[in-house]
Amino acid sequence: MELAILFGVFVVLMLIGTPIAFCLGAASLATIVYMDLPPAVVFQQMNSGMNAYAMMAIPFFIYAGDLMIRGGIAERLVAFASALVGHLRGGLGQVNVVTCTLFGGISGSAVADASAVGGLMIPQMVKRGYAPDYAVNVTANAAIIALLIPPSHNMIIYSLSAGGNISIADLFTAGVVPGLMLAGALMVAAWLVAVKRGYPAGQFPGLRMVAIAFAAAFPGLLLIGIIFGGVRSGVFTATESSCVAVVYALLVTALVYRALDWKNFVEATLGAVRTTAMVLLVIGTAASFGWLMALLQVPAQTVAFMKGVTDNAIVMLLFINVTLLMLGTFMDMAPMIIICTPIFLPVVTAFGVDPIHFGVILILNAGIGLNTPPVGSVQFVACAIGKISIGESMKSIWPFYGASLVVLGLVTYVPAFSLWLPGVFR
């Protein structure tokens, strides 16, 4: 009965449009009251979920990304990507994917990618004759690359949801190859659609212009190396690297690019505070929900159920992928990670799947979910910028969605894509 109340209240509230944090909190509170436990337990678990040292990295990475957005890095990345790949068929689509990949290594957020890069690229693409749905779908799908490459906030959430025993440095490293694979697959999809629609190719500006554009973007791009290199080498932890990222972002945007004035600084600070508050509220309520699932032995029951259904790891991973893709259509990313990790991680480890490998699978699944309505936050952002409806974008999203699913299949069934690079650094 307790499980029926926990999931029943959650589903009902979500169906009537209640924000996800309140769905999780109310479901936890209703279950606690039914179990005749003190309601304060819910708030204790919320505090416990948010009160982790490693969690401090999330607001600082958000802040660093916001500073870079308002400090002129996005424009320089677009110029560099344009010089590099703008000569390919459907040049601005290719530029969009490469820019999202580079910017993702700074922001760590798919929504920030869609907002910053989309705000620059979508109007420019439409102005140059590209259909709005093409511009929106390229942006929305390329934005999820940020979830796989460091400094992905969601990799940190996954590590904490798994009990804090999985190395964040290994997770950061594990996502690099899949992230680049996704970028390559989306560039192929963008090229195929461009050929079909007859979009033009640009002209290669020459190596000199590529070098000039790279030099202009280099101070911002160096942040990627500082974060990844520092964490991977052990010079500082992920939390410490987030603080370094903020200081570096301030120095670059204020002193090198000279684009961060007092107004932008205040807006970046307030924006980071608002985003952090929303993220941490979701994380806290999801932690309370996850604690109740553990108390009610949901993970153990799931392991027993899966072993009763199949003893084949391939079938098991297919089942989990389908389940995660379905959950992604109506659940946002952070609560999905916090809820699904304690349920599915024991299952996959029982079948011999490496926890780091599963982390990449889970993040990619949840990322694809950000582009699937009714709760596709990245798709909503891109459509708002492109001034088209979700229905219009969904009619032509399938080549890009298909490219993402191909990469998901490869990452799921070829563990080396996720585990090779972390093994190199060990």
Short mmCIF file of C-alpha atoms in Angstrom, two decimals:
data_model
loop_
_atom_site.label_atom_id
_atom_site.label_comp_id
_atom_site.label_asym_id
_atom_site.label_seq_id
_atom_site.Cartn_x
_atom_site.Cartn_y
_atom_site.Cartn_z
CA MET A 1 0.00 0.00 0.00
CA GLU A 2 2.86 2.36 0.81
CA LEU A 3 4.26 2.00 -2.72
CA ALA A 4 0.80 2.61 -4.20
CA ILE A 5 0.53 5.87 -2.26
CA LEU A 6 4.09 6.95 -3.09
CA PHE A 7 3.79 6.44 -6.84
CA GLY A 8 0.05 7.17 -7.04
CA VAL A 9 0.30 10.64 -5.51
CA PHE A 10 3.38 11.38 -7.62
CA VAL A 11 1.70 10.36 -10.90
CA VAL A 12 -1.61 12.13 -10.17
CA LEU A 13 0.07 15.41 -9.25
CA MET A 14 2.32 15.25 -12.29
CA LEU A 15 -0.63 14.58 -14.61
CA ILE A 16 -2.42 17.72 -13.40
CA GLY A 17 0.66 19.85 -14.09
CA THR A 18 2.21 20.24 -10.63
CA PRO A 19 5.92 21.18 -10.70
CA ILE A 20 8.07 18.07 -10.36
CA ALA A 21 9.68 19.14 -7.05
CA PHE A 22 6.27 19.46 -5.39
CA CYS A 23 5.14 16.13 -6.89
CA LEU A 24 8.09 14.39 -5.28
CA GLY A 25 7.77 16.22 -1.96
CA ALA A 26 4.01 15.73 -1.63
CA ALA A 27 4.24 12.03 -2.55
CA SER A 28 6.96 11.52 0.07
CA LEU A 29 4.99 13.40 2.73
CA ALA A 30 1.77 11.48 2.03
CA THR A 31 3.60 8.16 2.30
CA ILE A 32 5.36 9.16 5.51
CA VAL A 33 2.05 10.19 7.09
CA TYR A 34 0.43 6.89 6.03
CA MET A 35 3.33 4.98 7.58
CA ASP A 36 2.75 6.92 10.82
CA LEU A 37 6.27 8.37 10.79
CA PRO A 38 7.08 11.96 11.81
CA PRO A 39 6.60 14.35 8.84
CA ALA A 40 9.94 15.93 9.78
CA VAL A 41 11.60 12.86 8.26
CA VAL A 42 10.80 14.23 4.77
CA PHE A 43 12.65 17.47 5.50
CA GLN A 44 15.54 15.63 7.13
CA GLN A 45 16.00 13.57 3.98
CA MET A 46 15.69 16.67 1.80
CA ASN A 47 18.43 18.33 3.80
CA SER A 48 20.55 15.20 3.65
CA GLY A 49 20.14 15.03 -0.13
CA MET A 50 21.28 18.61 -0.61
CA ASN A 51 23.90 18.73 2.14
CA ALA A 52 26.77 17.02 0.35
CA TYR A 53 30.17 18.61 -0.23
CA ALA A 54 30.36 17.42 -3.83
CA MET A 55 26.98 19.08 -4.48
CA MET A 56 28.67 22.48 -4.16
CA ALA A 57 30.21 21.94 -7.58
CA ILE A 58 26.81 22.31 -9.26
CA PRO A 59 26.05 25.97 -8.34
CA PHE A 60 29.62 27.02 -9.10
CA PHE A 61 29.63 25.34 -12.52
CA ILE A 62 26.23 26.94 -13.22
CA TYR A 63 27.67 30.33 -12.21
CA ALA A 64 30.79 29.92 -14.35
CA GLY A 65 28.66 28.98 -17.36
CA ASP A 66 26.35 31.96 -16.83
CA LEU A 67 29.32 34.31 -16.63
CA MET A 68 30.72 32.92 -19.87
CA ILE A 69 27.33 33.26 -21.60
CA ARG A 70 27.10 36.95 -20.67
CA GLY A 71 30.80 37.55 -21.16
CA GLY A 72 31.02 37.03 -24.92
CA ILE A 73 32.32 33.47 -25.22
CA ALA A 74 29.32 32.19 -27.21
CA GLU A 75 29.90 34.66 -30.06
CA ARG A 76 33.58 33.71 -30.28
CA LEU A 77 32.80 30.00 -30.28
CA VAL A 78 30.32 30.52 -33.12
CA ALA A 79 32.98 32.40 -35.11
CA PHE A 80 35.53 29.63 -34.53
CA ALA A 81 33.08 26.85 -35.45
CA SER A 82 31.98 28.78 -38.52
CA ALA A 83 35.57 29.08 -39.75
CA LEU A 84 36.14 25.38 -39.04
CA VAL A 85 33.07 23.66 -40.51
CA GLY A 86 30.92 26.39 -42.06
CA HIS A 87 31.99 25.32 -45.55
CA LEU A 88 30.20 21.96 -45.29
CA ARG A 89 26.73 21.38 -46.78
CA GLY A 90 24.17 22.99 -44.49
CA GLY A 91 27.07 24.97 -43.03
CA LEU A 92 25.21 26.76 -40.26
CA GLY A 93 23.76 23.45 -39.04
CA GLN A 94 27.27 22.04 -38.76
CA VAL A 95 28.43 25.23 -37.02
CA ASN A 96 25.55 24.84 -34.57
CA VAL A 97 26.58 21.29 -33.59
CA VAL A 98 30.27 22.16 -33.16
CA THR A 99 29.44 25.29 -31.15
CA CYS A 100 27.13 23.33 -28.85
CA THR A 101 29.91 20.78 -28.30
CA LEU A 102 32.48 23.44 -27.44
CA PHE A 103 30.09 25.45 -25.30
CA GLY A 104 28.94 22.29 -23.52
CA GLY A 105 32.50 21.88 -22.26
CA ILE A 106 32.08 25.23 -20.52
CA SER A 107 28.45 25.24 -19.35
CA GLY A 108 27.78 21.56 -18.54
CA SER A 109 24.09 22.25 -19.10
CA ALA A 110 21.86 21.33 -22.05
CA VAL A 111 19.37 24.11 -21.30
CA ALA A 112 22.20 26.68 -21.14
CA ASP A 113 23.52 25.35 -24.46
CA ALA A 114 20.12 25.59 -26.13
CA SER A 115 19.58 29.08 -24.74
CA ALA A 116 23.01 30.59 -25.43
CA VAL A 117 23.85 28.93 -28.75
CA GLY A 118 20.25 28.83 -29.94
CA GLY A 119 19.79 32.50 -29.16
CA LEU A 120 22.65 33.28 -31.54
CA MET A 121 22.29 30.58 -34.18
CA ILE A 122 18.55 30.01 -34.69
CA PRO A 123 17.69 33.60 -35.77
CA GLN A 124 20.83 33.69 -37.94
CA MET A 125 19.94 30.37 -39.62
CA VAL A 126 16.36 31.46 -40.30
CA LYS A 127 17.59 34.78 -41.70
CA ARG A 128 19.88 32.92 -44.14
CA GLY A 129 17.11 30.74 -45.51
CA TYR A 130 17.14 27.68 -43.25
CA ALA A 131 13.72 26.43 -42.16
CA PRO A 132 12.91 27.22 -38.50
CA ASP A 133 12.24 23.55 -37.68
CA TYR A 134 15.70 22.56 -38.98
CA ALA A 135 17.39 25.30 -36.92
CA VAL A 136 15.43 24.32 -33.79
CA ASN A 137 16.03 20.58 -34.11
CA VAL A 138 19.75 20.92 -34.75
CA THR A 139 20.09 23.16 -31.70
CA ALA A 140 17.92 21.09 -29.35
CA ASN A 141 19.59 17.79 -30.16
CA ALA A 142 23.14 19.17 -30.17
CA ALA A 143 22.52 20.78 -26.77
CA ILE A 144 22.39 17.38 -25.03
CA ILE A 145 26.06 16.82 -25.87
CA ALA A 146 26.75 19.10 -22.88
CA LEU A 147 25.34 16.40 -20.59
CA LEU A 148 28.03 13.90 -21.54
CA ILE A 149 31.22 15.95 -21.60
CA PRO A 150 32.77 17.61 -18.56
CA PRO A 151 31.74 19.55 -16.54
CA SER A 152 28.36 17.81 -16.73
CA HIS A 153 26.32 18.69 -13.62
CA ASN A 154 24.30 15.53 -14.05
CA MET A 155 27.36 13.29 -13.81
CA ILE A 156 27.86 14.75 -10.32
CA ILE A 157 24.22 14.06 -9.43
CA TYR A 158 24.58 10.47 -10.66
CA SER A 159 27.69 9.92 -8.55
CA LEU A 160 25.92 11.21 -5.42
CA SER A 161 22.78 9.18 -6.20
CA ALA A 162 24.95 6.06 -6.40
CA GLY A 163 26.19 6.70 -2.86
CA GLY A 164 29.16 8.90 -3.71
CA ASN A 165 31.39 5.90 -4.38
CA ILE A 166 31.79 6.46 -8.13
CA SER A 167 34.64 8.73 -9.18
CA ILE A 168 33.41 11.98 -10.72
CA ALA A 169 36.72 12.23 -12.59
CA ASP A 170 36.08 8.80 -14.18
CA LEU A 171 32.51 9.82 -15.07
CA PHE A 172 33.74 13.05 -16.67
CA THR A 173 36.27 11.05 -18.68
CA ALA A 174 33.79 8.30 -19.63
CA GLY A 175 31.45 10.78 -21.28
CA VAL A 176 34.01 12.32 -23.64
CA VAL A 177 34.01 9.66 -26.38
CA PRO A 178 30.20 9.17 -26.36
CA GLY A 179 29.80 12.95 -26.45
CA LEU A 180 32.03 13.24 -29.51
CA MET A 181 30.22 10.28 -31.11
CA LEU A 182 26.91 12.07 -30.61
CA ALA A 183 28.34 15.25 -32.13
CA GLY A 184 29.54 13.31 -35.18
CA ALA A 185 26.22 11.50 -35.59
CA LEU A 186 24.26 14.76 -35.40
CA MET A 187 26.57 16.39 -37.95
CA VAL A 188 25.84 13.50 -40.34
CA ALA A 189 22.09 13.88 -39.72
CA ALA A 190 22.32 17.66 -40.27
CA TRP A 191 24.22 17.05 -43.53
CA LEU A 192 21.69 14.52 -44.81
CA VAL A 193 18.75 16.81 -44.09
CA ALA A 194 20.62 19.74 -45.67
CA VAL A 195 21.22 17.70 -48.84
CA LYS A 196 17.57 16.66 -49.00
CA ARG A 197 16.34 20.23 -48.56
CA GLY A 198 18.96 21.76 -50.83
CA TYR A 199 20.67 23.95 -48.25
CA PRO A 200 23.91 25.48 -49.55
CA ALA A 201 27.50 24.91 -48.51
CA GLY A 202 29.67 27.83 -47.45
CA GLN A 203 33.22 28.68 -48.44
CA PHE A 204 36.29 27.70 -46.46
CA PRO A 205 37.86 30.96 -45.23
CA GLY A 206 41.39 29.56 -45.13
CA LEU A 207 43.65 28.34 -42.37
CA ARG A 208 44.63 31.89 -41.43
CA MET A 209 41.03 32.81 -40.54
CA VAL A 210 40.61 29.54 -38.65
CA ALA A 211 43.73 30.38 -36.62
CA ILE A 212 42.48 33.92 -35.91
CA ALA A 213 39.07 32.64 -34.79
CA PHE A 214 40.71 30.00 -32.61
CA ALA A 215 42.95 32.60 -30.98
CA ALA A 216 39.91 34.73 -30.14
CA ALA A 217 38.07 31.76 -28.61
CA PHE A 218 41.11 30.21 -26.93
CA PRO A 219 40.86 32.00 -23.53
CA GLY A 220 37.33 30.62 -23.14
CA LEU A 221 38.20 27.20 -24.50
CA LEU A 222 41.07 26.96 -22.04
CA LEU A 223 38.48 26.61 -19.29
CA ILE A 224 37.64 23.14 -20.68
CA GLY A 225 41.27 22.08 -20.28
CA ILE A 226 41.51 23.57 -16.79
CA ILE A 227 38.42 21.72 -15.55
CA PHE A 228 39.13 18.38 -17.19
CA GLY A 229 42.90 18.44 -16.73
CA GLY A 230 42.75 19.59 -13.13
CA VAL A 231 40.17 17.00 -12.06
CA ARG A 232 41.71 14.17 -14.06
CA SER A 233 45.25 14.85 -12.83
CA GLY A 234 44.15 15.09 -9.22
CA VAL A 235 45.34 18.68 -8.80
CA PHE A 236 41.88 19.55 -7.47
CA THR A 237 38.54 17.85 -6.93
CA ALA A 238 35.43 18.46 -9.01
CA THR A 239 34.16 20.84 -6.32
CA GLU A 240 37.42 22.77 -6.21
CA SER A 241 37.54 22.89 -10.01
CA SER A 242 34.11 24.55 -10.05
CA CYS A 243 35.45 27.36 -7.85
CA VAL A 244 38.49 27.70 -10.11
CA ALA A 245 36.12 27.86 -13.09
CA VAL A 246 34.22 30.80 -11.57
CA VAL A 247 37.39 32.77 -10.84
CA TYR A 248 38.77 32.04 -14.31
CA ALA A 249 35.45 32.96 -15.97
CA LEU A 250 35.44 36.30 -14.14
CA LEU A 251 39.01 37.05 -15.19
CA VAL A 252 38.46 36.11 -18.85
CA THR A 253 35.12 37.88 -19.33
CA ALA A 254 36.08 41.03 -17.41
CA LEU A 255 39.76 41.47 -18.27
CA VAL A 256 40.38 39.57 -21.53
CA TYR A 257 37.10 39.86 -23.44
CA ARG A 258 36.04 43.03 -21.55
CA ALA A 259 32.41 42.11 -22.19
CA LEU A 260 31.23 41.63 -18.60
CA ASP A 261 29.95 44.91 -17.20
CA TRP A 262 28.33 45.41 -13.81
CA LYS A 263 24.80 44.83 -15.14
CA ASN A 264 25.74 41.52 -16.75
CA PHE A 265 27.63 40.47 -13.61
CA VAL A 266 24.56 41.08 -11.44
CA GLU A 267 22.29 39.29 -13.93
CA ALA A 268 24.66 36.32 -14.09
CA THR A 269 24.82 36.13 -10.30
CA LEU A 270 21.04 36.34 -9.83
CA GLY A 271 20.47 33.88 -12.68
CA ALA A 272 22.85 31.36 -11.12
CA VAL A 273 21.14 31.76 -7.74
CA ARG A 274 17.69 31.15 -9.24
CA THR A 275 18.85 28.13 -11.23
CA THR A 276 20.68 26.67 -8.24
CA ALA A 277 17.62 27.10 -6.01
CA MET A 278 15.41 25.26 -8.49
CA VAL A 279 17.91 22.46 -9.05
CA LEU A 280 18.59 21.92 -5.34
CA LEU A 281 14.88 21.88 -4.48
CA VAL A 282 14.34 19.12 -7.04
CA ILE A 283 17.41 17.24 -5.77
CA GLY A 284 16.23 17.50 -2.14
CA THR A 285 12.68 16.27 -2.77
CA ALA A 286 13.97 13.53 -5.09
CA ALA A 287 16.37 12.41 -2.34
CA SER A 288 13.42 12.05 0.06
CA PHE A 289 11.50 10.09 -2.59
CA GLY A 290 14.53 7.88 -3.22
CA TRP A 291 15.00 7.22 0.52
CA LEU A 292 11.44 5.96 0.75
CA MET A 293 11.98 3.65 -2.23
CA ALA A 294 15.04 2.20 -0.52
CA LEU A 295 13.09 1.81 2.73
CA LEU A 296 10.33 0.00 0.86
CA GLN A 297 12.92 -2.25 -0.85
CA VAL A 298 12.10 -1.16 -4.40
CA PRO A 299 15.68 -1.77 -5.66
CA ALA A 300 15.79 -5.31 -4.25
CA GLN A 301 12.38 -6.11 -5.70
CA THR A 302 13.45 -4.75 -9.08
CA VAL A 303 16.57 -6.94 -9.12
CA ALA A 304 14.51 -10.01 -8.25
CA PHE A 305 11.92 -9.14 -10.91
CA MET A 306 14.51 -8.60 -13.65
CA LYS A 307 16.33 -11.84 -12.85
CA GLY A 308 12.99 -13.62 -13.03
CA VAL A 309 12.25 -12.12 -16.44
CA THR A 310 15.64 -12.69 -18.10
CA ASP A 311 19.18 -13.76 -17.40
CA ASN A 312 20.45 -12.11 -20.60
CA ALA A 313 22.29 -8.80 -20.10
CA ILE A 314 21.46 -7.66 -23.65
CA VAL A 315 17.72 -8.07 -23.10
CA MET A 316 17.97 -6.48 -19.66
CA LEU A 317 19.75 -3.39 -21.01
CA LEU A 318 17.19 -3.09 -23.81
CA PHE A 319 14.37 -3.20 -21.27
CA ILE A 320 16.04 -0.54 -19.10
CA ASN A 321 16.70 1.71 -22.11
CA VAL A 322 13.07 1.53 -23.21
CA THR A 323 11.92 2.23 -19.66
CA LEU A 324 14.25 5.22 -19.30
CA LEU A 325 13.19 6.65 -22.66
CA MET A 326 9.54 6.38 -21.61
CA LEU A 327 10.26 8.02 -18.25
CA GLY A 328 12.12 10.81 -20.04
CA THR A 329 8.94 11.85 -21.84
CA PHE A 330 7.37 13.13 -18.62
CA MET A 331 10.17 13.39 -16.02
CA ASP A 332 12.88 16.02 -15.84
CA MET A 333 16.52 14.97 -15.75
CA ALA A 334 17.69 15.52 -12.16
CA PRO A 335 14.79 13.69 -10.44
CA MET A 336 14.98 10.94 -13.05
CA ILE A 337 18.66 10.33 -12.22
CA ILE A 338 18.11 10.43 -8.46
CA ILE A 339 15.10 8.09 -8.59
CA CYS A 340 16.30 5.66 -11.25
CA THR A 341 19.90 5.24 -10.08
CA PRO A 342 19.10 3.34 -6.85
CA ILE A 343 16.51 1.24 -8.73
CA PHE A 344 18.48 0.24 -11.82
CA LEU A 345 22.11 0.40 -10.67
CA PRO A 346 21.79 -2.74 -8.49
CA VAL A 347 20.14 -4.49 -11.45
CA VAL A 348 22.89 -3.72 -13.97
CA THR A 349 25.70 -4.48 -11.52
CA ALA A 350 24.04 -7.83 -10.82
CA PHE A 351 24.37 -8.49 -14.57
CA GLY A 352 28.02 -7.41 -14.62
CA VAL A 353 27.63 -3.90 -16.06
CA ASP A 354 30.19 -1.35 -14.85
CA PRO A 355 28.58 1.51 -12.82
CA ILE A 356 30.53 4.10 -14.84
CA HIS A 357 29.27 2.58 -18.09
CA PHE A 358 25.71 2.62 -16.76
CA GLY A 359 26.11 6.27 -15.75
CA VAL A 360 26.77 7.23 -19.37
CA ILE A 361 23.80 5.14 -20.53
CA LEU A 362 21.50 6.78 -17.98
CA ILE A 363 22.67 10.33 -18.76
CA LEU A 364 22.26 9.84 -22.51
CA ASN A 365 18.78 8.36 -22.06
CA ALA A 366 17.73 11.25 -19.85
CA GLY A 367 19.24 13.70 -22.33
CA ILE A 368 17.17 12.29 -25.18
CA GLY A 369 14.17 12.69 -22.90
CA LEU A 370 14.82 16.44 -22.76
CA ASN A 371 13.76 16.56 -26.42
CA THR A 372 10.59 14.50 -26.05
CA PRO A 373 7.30 16.15 -25.04
CA PRO A 374 5.34 16.69 -22.90
CA VAL A 375 8.26 17.53 -20.56
CA GLY A 376 11.04 18.29 -23.05
CA SER A 377 12.67 21.33 -21.47
CA VAL A 378 15.43 21.72 -24.08
CA GLN A 379 12.94 21.37 -26.92
CA PHE A 380 10.71 24.01 -25.31
CA VAL A 381 13.62 26.46 -25.06
CA ALA A 382 14.68 25.93 -28.67
CA CYS A 383 11.10 26.20 -29.97
CA ALA A 384 10.55 29.41 -28.01
CA ILE A 385 13.66 30.92 -29.61
CA GLY A 386 12.67 29.68 -33.07
CA LYS A 387 9.06 30.82 -32.58
CA ILE A 388 7.55 27.53 -33.71
CA SER A 389 5.31 25.01 -31.97
CA ILE A 390 6.48 21.75 -30.43
CA GLY A 391 4.29 19.88 -32.91
CA GLU A 392 5.97 21.56 -35.86
CA SER A 393 9.45 20.69 -34.62
CA MET A 394 8.49 17.09 -33.82
CA LYS A 395 7.41 16.46 -37.43
CA SER A 396 11.01 16.73 -38.64
CA ILE A 397 13.03 15.77 -35.55
CA TRP A 398 13.32 12.10 -36.51
CA PRO A 399 16.69 12.14 -38.34
CA PHE A 400 18.30 13.79 -35.30
CA TYR A 401 16.40 11.62 -32.85
CA GLY A 402 17.45 8.57 -34.85
CA ALA A 403 21.11 9.65 -34.72
CA SER A 404 20.87 9.94 -30.93
CA LEU A 405 19.30 6.48 -30.64
CA VAL A 406 22.04 4.94 -32.78
CA VAL A 407 24.67 6.42 -30.46
CA LEU A 408 22.69 5.20 -27.45
CA GLY A 409 22.69 1.66 -28.87
CA LEU A 410 26.43 1.76 -29.54
CA VAL A 411 27.22 3.15 -26.09
CA THR A 412 24.94 0.59 -24.42
CA TYR A 413 26.31 -2.52 -26.09
CA VAL A 414 29.95 -1.52 -26.63
CA PRO A 415 31.24 -0.68 -23.14
CA ALA A 416 34.66 0.28 -24.51
CA PHE A 417 33.25 3.56 -25.82
CA SER A 418 32.65 4.61 -22.20
CA LEU A 419 35.38 2.71 -20.36
CA TRP A 420 38.40 2.98 -22.65
CA LEU A 421 39.37 6.58 -21.86
CA PRO A 422 38.99 6.27 -18.05
CA GLY A 423 41.20 3.16 -18.30
CA VAL A 424 43.88 5.18 -20.07
CA PHE A 425 44.12 7.62 -17.15
CA ARG A 426 44.28 4.99 -14.42
#
